[in-house]
XYZ file of N, CA and C in Angstrom:
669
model
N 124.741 68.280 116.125
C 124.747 68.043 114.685
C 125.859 68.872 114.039
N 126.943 67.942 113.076
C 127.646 68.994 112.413
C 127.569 70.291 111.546
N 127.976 71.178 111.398
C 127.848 72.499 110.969
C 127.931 71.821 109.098
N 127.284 72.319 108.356
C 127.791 72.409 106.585
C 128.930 73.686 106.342
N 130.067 73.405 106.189
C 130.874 74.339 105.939
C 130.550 75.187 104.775
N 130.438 73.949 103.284
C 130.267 74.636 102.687
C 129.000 75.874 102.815
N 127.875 75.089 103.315
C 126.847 75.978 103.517
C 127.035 77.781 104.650
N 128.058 76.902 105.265
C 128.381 78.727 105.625
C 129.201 79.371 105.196
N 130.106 78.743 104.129
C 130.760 79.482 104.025
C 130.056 80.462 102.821
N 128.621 80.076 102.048
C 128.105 81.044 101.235
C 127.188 81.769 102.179
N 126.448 81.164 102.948
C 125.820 82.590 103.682
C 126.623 83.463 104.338
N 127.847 83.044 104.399
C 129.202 84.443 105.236
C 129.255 85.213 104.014
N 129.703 84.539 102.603
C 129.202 85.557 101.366
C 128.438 86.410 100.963
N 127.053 85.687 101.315
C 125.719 86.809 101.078
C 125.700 87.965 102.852
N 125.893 87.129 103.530
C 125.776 88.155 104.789
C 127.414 89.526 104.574
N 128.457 89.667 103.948
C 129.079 90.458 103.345
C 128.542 91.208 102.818
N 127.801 90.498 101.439
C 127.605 91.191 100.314
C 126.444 92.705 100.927
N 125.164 91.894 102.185
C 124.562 92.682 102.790
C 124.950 93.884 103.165
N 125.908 93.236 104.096
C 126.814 94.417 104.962
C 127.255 95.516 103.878
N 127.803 94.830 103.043
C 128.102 95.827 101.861
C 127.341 96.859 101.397
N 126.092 96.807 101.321
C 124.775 97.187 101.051
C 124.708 98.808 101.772
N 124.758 97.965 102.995
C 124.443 99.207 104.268
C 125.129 99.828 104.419
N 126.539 99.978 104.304
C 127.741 100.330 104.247
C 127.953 101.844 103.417
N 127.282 101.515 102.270
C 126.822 102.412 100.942
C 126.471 103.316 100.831
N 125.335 102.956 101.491
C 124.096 103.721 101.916
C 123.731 104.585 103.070
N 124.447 104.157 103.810
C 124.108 104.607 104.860
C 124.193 106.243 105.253
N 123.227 106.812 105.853
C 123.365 108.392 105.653
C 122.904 108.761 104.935
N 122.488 107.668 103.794
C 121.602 108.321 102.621
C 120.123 108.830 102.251
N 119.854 109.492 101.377
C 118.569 109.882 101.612
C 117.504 108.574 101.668
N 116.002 109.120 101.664
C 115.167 107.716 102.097
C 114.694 106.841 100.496
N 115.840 107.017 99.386
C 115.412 106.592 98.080
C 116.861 105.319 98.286
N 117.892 105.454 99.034
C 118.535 104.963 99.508
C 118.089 103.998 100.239
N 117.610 104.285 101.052
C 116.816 103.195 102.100
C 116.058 102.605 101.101
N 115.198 102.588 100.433
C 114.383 101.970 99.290
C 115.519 100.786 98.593
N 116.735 101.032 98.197
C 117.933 100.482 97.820
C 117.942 99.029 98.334
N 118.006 99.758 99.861
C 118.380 98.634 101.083
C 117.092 97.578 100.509
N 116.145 97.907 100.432
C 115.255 97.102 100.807
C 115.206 95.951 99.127
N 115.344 96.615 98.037
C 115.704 95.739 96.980
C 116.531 95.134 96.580
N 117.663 95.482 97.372
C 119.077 94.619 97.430
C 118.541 93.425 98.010
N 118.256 93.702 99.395
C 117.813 91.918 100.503
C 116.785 91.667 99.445
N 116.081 92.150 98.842
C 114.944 91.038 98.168
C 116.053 90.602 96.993
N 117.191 91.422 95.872
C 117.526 90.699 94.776
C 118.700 89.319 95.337
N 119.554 90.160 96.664
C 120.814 89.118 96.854
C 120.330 88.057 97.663
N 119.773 88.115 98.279
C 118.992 87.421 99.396
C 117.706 86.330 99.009
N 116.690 86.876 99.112
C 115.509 86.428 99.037
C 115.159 85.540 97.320
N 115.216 86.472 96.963
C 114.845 86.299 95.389
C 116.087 84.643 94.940
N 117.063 84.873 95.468
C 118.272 83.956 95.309
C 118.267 82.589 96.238
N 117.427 82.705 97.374
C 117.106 81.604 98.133
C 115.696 81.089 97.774
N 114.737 81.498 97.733
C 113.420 81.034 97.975
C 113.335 80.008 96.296
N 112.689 79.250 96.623
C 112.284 78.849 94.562
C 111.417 79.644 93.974
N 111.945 79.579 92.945
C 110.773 80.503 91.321
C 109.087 80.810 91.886
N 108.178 79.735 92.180
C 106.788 80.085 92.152
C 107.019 81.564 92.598
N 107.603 81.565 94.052
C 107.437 83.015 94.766
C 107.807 84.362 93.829
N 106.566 85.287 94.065
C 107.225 86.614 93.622
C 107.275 87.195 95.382
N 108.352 88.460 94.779
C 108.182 89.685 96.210
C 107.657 90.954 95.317
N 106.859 91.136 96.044
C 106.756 92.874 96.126
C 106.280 93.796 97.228
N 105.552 94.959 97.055
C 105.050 95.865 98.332
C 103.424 95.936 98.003
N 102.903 96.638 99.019
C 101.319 97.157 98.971
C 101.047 96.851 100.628
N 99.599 96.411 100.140
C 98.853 96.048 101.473
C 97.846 94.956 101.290
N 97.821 94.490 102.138
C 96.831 93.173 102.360
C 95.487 92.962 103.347
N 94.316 92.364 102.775
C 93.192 92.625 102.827
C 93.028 90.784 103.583
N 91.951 91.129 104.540
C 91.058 89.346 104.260
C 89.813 89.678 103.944
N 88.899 88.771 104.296
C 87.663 88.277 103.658
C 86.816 89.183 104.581
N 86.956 89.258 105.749
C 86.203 90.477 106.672
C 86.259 91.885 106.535
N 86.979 91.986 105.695
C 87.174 93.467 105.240
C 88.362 94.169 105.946
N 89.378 93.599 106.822
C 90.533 94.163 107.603
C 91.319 94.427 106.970
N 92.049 95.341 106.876
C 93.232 95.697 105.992
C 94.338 96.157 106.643
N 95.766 96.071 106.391
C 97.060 96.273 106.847
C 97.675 97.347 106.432
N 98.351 98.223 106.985
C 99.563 99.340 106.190
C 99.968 98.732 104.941
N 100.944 99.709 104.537
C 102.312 99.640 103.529
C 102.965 98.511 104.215
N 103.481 97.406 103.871
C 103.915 96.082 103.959
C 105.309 96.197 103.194
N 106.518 96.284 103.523
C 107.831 96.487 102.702
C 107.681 95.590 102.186
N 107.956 94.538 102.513
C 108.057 92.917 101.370
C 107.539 91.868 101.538
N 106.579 91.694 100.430
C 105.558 90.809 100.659
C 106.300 89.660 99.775
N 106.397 88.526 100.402
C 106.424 87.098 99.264
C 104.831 86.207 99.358
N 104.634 86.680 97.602
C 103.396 86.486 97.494
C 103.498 84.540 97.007
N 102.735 83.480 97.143
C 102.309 82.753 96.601
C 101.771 82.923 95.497
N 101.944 82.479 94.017
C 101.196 83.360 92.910
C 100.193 82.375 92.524
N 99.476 81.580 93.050
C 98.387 80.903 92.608
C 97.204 81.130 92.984
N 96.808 82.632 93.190
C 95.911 83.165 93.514
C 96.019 84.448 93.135
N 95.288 85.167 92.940
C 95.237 86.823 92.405
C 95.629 88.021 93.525
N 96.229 88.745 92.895
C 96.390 90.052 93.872
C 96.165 91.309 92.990
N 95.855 92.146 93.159
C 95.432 93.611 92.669
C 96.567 94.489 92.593
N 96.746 95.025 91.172
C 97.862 96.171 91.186
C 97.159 97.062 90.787
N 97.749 98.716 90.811
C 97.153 99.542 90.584
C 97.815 99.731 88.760
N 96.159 99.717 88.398
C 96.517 99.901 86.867
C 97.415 101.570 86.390
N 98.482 101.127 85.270
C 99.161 102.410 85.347
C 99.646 103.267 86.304
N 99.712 102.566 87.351
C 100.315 103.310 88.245
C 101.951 103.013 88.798
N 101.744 102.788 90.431
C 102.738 102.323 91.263
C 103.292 100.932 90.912
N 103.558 100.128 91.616
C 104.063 98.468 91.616
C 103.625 98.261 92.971
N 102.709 99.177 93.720
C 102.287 98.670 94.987
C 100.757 97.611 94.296
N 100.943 96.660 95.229
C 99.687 95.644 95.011
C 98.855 95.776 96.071
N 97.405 94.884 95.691
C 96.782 94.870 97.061
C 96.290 93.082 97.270
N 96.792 92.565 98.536
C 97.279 91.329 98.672
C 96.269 90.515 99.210
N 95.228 89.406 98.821
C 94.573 88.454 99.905
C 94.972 88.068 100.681
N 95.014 88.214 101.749
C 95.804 87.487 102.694
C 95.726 85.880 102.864
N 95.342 84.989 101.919
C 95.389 83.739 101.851
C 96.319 83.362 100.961
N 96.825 84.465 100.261
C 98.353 84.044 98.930
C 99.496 84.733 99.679
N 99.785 85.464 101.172
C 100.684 86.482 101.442
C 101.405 84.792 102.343
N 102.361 84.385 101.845
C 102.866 83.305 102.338
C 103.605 84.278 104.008
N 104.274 85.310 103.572
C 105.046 85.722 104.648
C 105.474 87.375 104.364
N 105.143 88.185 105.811
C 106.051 89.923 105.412
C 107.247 89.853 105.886
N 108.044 90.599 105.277
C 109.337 91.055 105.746
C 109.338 92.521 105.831
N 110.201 92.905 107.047
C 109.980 94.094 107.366
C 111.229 94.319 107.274
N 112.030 95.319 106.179
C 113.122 95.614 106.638
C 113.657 97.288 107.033
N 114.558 97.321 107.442
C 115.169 98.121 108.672
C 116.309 98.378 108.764
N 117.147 99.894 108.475
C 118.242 100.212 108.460
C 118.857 99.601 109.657
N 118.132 99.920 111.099
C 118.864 100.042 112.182
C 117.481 99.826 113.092
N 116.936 98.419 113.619
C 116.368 97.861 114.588
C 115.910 98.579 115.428
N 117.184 99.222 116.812
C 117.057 99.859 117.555
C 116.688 100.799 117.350
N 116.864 101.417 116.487
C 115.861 103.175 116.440
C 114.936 102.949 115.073
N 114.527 101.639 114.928
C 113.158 101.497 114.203
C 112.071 100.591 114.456
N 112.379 100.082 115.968
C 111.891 99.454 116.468
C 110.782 99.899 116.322
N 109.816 100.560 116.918
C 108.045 101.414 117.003
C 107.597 101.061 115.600
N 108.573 101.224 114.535
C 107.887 100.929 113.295
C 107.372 99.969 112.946
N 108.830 98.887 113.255
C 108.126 97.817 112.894
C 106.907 96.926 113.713
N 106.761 97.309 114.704
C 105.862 96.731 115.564
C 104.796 97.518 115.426
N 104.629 98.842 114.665
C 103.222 99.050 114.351
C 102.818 98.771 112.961
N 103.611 98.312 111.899
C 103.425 97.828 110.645
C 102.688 96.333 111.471
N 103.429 95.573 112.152
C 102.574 94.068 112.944
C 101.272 94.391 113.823
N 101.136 95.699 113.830
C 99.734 95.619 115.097
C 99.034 95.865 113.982
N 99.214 96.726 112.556
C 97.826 96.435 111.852
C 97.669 95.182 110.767
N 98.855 94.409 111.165
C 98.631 93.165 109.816
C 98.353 92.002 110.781
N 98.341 92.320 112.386
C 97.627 91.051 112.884
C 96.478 90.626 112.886
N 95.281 92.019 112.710
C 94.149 91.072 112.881
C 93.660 90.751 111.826
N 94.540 90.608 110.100
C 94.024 89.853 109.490
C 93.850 88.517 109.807
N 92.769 87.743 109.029
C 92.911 86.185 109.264
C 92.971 85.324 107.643
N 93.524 84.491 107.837
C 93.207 83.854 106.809
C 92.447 82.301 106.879
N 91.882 82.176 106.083
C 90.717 81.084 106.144
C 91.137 80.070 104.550
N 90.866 78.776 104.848
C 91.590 78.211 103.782
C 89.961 77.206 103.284
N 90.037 76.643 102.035
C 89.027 75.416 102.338
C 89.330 74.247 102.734
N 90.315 73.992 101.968
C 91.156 72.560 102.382
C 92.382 72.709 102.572
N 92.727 71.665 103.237
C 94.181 71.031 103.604
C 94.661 69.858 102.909
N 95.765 70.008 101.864
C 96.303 68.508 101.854
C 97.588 67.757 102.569
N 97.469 68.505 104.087
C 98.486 67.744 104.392
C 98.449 67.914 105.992
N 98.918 67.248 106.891
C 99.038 67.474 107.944
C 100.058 68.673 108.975
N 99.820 69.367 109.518
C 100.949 70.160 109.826
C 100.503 71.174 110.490
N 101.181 72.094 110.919
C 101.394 73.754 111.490
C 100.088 74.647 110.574
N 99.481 75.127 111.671
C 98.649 75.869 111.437
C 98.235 77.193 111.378
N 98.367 78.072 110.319
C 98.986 79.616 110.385
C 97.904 80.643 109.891
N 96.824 80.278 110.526
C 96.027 81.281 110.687
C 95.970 83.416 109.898
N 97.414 83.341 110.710
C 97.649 84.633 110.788
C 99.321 84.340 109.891
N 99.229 86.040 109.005
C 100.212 86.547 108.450
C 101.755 86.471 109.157
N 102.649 85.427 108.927
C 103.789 85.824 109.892
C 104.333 86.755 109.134
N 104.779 87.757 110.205
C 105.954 88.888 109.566
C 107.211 88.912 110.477
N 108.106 88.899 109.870
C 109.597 89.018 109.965
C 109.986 90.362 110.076
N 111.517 90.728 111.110
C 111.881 91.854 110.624
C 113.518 91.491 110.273
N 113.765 92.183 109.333
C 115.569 92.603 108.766
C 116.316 93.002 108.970
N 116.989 93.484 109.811
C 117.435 94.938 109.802
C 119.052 94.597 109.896
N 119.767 96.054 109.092
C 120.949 96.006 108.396
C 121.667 95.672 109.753
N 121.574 96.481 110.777
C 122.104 96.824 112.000
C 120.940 97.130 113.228
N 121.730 97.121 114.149
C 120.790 97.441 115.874
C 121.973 96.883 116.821
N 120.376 96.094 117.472
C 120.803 95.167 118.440
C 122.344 94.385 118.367
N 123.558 94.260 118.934
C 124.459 93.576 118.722
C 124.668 92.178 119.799
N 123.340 91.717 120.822
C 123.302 91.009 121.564
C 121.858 90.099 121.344
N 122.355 88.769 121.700
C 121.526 87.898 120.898
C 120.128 87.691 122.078
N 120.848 88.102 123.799
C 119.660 88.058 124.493
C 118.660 89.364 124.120
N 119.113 90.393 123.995
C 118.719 91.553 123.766
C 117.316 91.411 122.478
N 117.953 90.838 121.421
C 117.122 90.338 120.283
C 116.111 89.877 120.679
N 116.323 88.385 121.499
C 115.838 87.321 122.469
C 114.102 88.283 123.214
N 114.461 89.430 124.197
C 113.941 90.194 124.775
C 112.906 91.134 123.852
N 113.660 91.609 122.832
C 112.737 92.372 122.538
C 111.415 91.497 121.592
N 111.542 90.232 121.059
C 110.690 89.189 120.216
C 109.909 88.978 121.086
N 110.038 88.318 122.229
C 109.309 88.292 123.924
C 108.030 89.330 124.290
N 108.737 90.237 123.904
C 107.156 91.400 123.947
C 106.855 91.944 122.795
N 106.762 91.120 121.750
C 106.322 91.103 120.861
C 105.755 90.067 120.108
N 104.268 89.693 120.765
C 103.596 88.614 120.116
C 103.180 88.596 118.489
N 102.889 89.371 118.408
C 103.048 89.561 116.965
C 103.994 89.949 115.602
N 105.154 89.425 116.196
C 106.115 89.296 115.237
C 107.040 88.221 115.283
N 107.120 87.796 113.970
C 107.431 86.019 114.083
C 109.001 85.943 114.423
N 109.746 86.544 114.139
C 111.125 86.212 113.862
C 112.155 88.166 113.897
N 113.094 87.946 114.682
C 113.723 89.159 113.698
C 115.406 88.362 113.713
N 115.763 89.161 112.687
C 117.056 88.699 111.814
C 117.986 90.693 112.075
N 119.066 90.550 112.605
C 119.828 91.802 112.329
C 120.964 90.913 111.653
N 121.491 91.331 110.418
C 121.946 90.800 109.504
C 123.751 91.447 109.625
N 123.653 92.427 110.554
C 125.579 92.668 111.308
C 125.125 93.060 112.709
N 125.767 92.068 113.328
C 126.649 91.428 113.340
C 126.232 89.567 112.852
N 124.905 89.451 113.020
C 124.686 88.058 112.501
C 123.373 87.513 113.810
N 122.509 87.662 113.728
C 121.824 87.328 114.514
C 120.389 87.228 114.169
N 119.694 85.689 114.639
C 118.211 85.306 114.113
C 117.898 84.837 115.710
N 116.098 85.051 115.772
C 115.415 84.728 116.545
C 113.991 84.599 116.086
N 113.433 83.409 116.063
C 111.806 82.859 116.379
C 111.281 83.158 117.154
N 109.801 83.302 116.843
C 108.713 82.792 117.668
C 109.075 81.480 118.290
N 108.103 80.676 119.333
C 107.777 79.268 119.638
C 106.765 78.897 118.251
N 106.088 79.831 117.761
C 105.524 79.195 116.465
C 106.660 78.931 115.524
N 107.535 79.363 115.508
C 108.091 78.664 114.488
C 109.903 78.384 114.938
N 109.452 77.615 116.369
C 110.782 76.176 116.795
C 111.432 77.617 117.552
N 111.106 78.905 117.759
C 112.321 79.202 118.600
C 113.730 78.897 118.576
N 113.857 79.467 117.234
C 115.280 79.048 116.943
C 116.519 80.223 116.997
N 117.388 80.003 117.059
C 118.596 81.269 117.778
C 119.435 80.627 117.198
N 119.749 82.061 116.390
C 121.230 81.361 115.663
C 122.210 82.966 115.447
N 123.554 82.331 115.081
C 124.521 83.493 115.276
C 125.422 83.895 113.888
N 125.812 84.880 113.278
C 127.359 84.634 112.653
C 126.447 84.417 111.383
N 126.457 83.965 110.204
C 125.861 83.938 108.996
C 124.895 82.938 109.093
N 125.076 82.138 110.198
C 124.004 81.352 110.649
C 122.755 81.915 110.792
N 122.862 83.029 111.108
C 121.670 83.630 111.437
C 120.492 84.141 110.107
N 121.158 84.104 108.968
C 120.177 84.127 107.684
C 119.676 82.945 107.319
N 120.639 81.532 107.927
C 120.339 80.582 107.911
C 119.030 80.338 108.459
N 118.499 81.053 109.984
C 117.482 80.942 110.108
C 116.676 81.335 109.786
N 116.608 82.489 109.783
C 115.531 83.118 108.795
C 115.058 82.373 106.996
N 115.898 81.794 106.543
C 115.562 80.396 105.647
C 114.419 79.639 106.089
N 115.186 79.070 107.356
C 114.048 78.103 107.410
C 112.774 78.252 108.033
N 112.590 79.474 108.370
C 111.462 80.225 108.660
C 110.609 80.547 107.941
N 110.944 81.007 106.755
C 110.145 81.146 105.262
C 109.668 80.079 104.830
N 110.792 78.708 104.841
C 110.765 77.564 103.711
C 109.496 76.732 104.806
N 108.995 77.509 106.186
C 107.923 75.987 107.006
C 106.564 77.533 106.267
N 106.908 78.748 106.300
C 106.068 79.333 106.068
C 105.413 79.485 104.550
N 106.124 79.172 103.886
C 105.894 78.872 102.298
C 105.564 77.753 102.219
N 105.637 76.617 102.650
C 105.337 75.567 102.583
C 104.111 75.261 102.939
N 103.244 75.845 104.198
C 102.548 75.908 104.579
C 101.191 75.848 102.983
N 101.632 77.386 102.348
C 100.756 77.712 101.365
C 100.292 76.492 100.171
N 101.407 75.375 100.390
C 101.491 75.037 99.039
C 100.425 73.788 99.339
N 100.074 73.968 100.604
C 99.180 72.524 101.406
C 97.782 73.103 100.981
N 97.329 74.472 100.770
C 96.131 74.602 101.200
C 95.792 74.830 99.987
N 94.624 75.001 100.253
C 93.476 75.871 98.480
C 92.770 77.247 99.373
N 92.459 77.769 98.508
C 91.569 79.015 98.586
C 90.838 79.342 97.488
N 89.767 80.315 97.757
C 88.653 80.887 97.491
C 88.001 82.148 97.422
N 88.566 82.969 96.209
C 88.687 84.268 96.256
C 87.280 84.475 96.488
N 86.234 83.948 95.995
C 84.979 84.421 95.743
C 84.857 84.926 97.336
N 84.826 83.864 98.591
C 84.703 84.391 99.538
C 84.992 85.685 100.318
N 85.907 86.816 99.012
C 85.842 88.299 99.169
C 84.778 89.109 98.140
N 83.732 88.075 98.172
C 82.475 89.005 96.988
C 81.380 88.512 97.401
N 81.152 87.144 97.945
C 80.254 86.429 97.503
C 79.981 85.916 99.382
């Protein structure tokens, strides 16, 4: 299938503008790193996904009472309620039936690897439970989380390898030199070069989509 030029030639733009980001920052203290992480949500995320979606941080709950860490970036579905702390932080606390998808992001992969794979060992055994379906399709049980990261890995088998022993993490994206990898839940897809935010797109857009099929039922966390 042919490549969209134009289409890469703006994600080579935003994958710059990234790089740019890290570039900045880097070495910097951990309010810096905080930086990193609202840049990819303003240049990135916030600029690709459509309006319904908000992002923010906290932690996320299901109906059994399981709960997850600090969650860097949550894209919430907003047709359902989430809990902020009154007068306080901007951390929320998330149903896990509105948490369409986490993103985990990450100065540097390779030496934050442990992190992010223990932020995924406590947001796996949430579940989410829906009432209905209006549509036929992929079935997502569980929270996918993504990871970001500015830099690491510079080899796409390497990426490849480390997703492999890691069942519980859907996708990771290192955003320099340019590199995306899936789950088999979601098409096992490998892509390179600015292509690679490309995938991570369409990773969100089957995982957001997902939300917009189902209904839910807050009561079922009271009642």
């Amino acid at each position: 299938m042919p490549q969209n030029k134009y289409v890469l030639q703006r994600l080579a733009g935003i994958q710059q503008q990234l790089i740019a980001v890290h570039q900045a920052t880097s070495g910097m203290s951990s309010a810096a790193v905080g930086n990193e992480r609202q840049e990819f949500i303003d240049k990135f995320l916030s600029q690709v996904l459509p309006t319904p979606f908000r992002f923010g941080t906290g932690d996320a709950t299901d109906k059994n009472g399981n709960k997850s860490g600090q969650l860097d970036v949550v894209i919430e579905f907003p047709f359902g309620p989430s809990l902020p702390i009154v007068g306080g932080t901007t951390s929320r606390l998330y149903l896990a039936e509105t948490v369409a998808a986490v993103i985990e992001v990450k100065s540097n992969i390779s030496s934050q690897w442990s992190q992010a794979c223990s932020t995924a060992h406590q947001l796996y055994p949430l579940q989410r439970s829906y009432g209905a379906a209006m549509m036929m399709g992929t079935d997502l049980p569980k929270i996918p989380l993504f990871v970001a990261s500015y830099t690491g890995w510079n080899q796409l088998q390497t990426v490849k390898q480390h997703l492999s022993n890691a069942p519980e993490i859907s996708g990771i994206l290192v955003i320099d030199p340019g590199i995306f990898v899936s789950s088999v839940q979601f098409g096992s897809i490998e892509a390179t070069g600015p292509w690679a935010l490309w995938g991570l797109i369409a990773c969100l857009h089957q995982a957001t989509g997902f939300l917009k099929a189902v209904l839910t039922n807050p009561l079922e966390y009271a009642i």
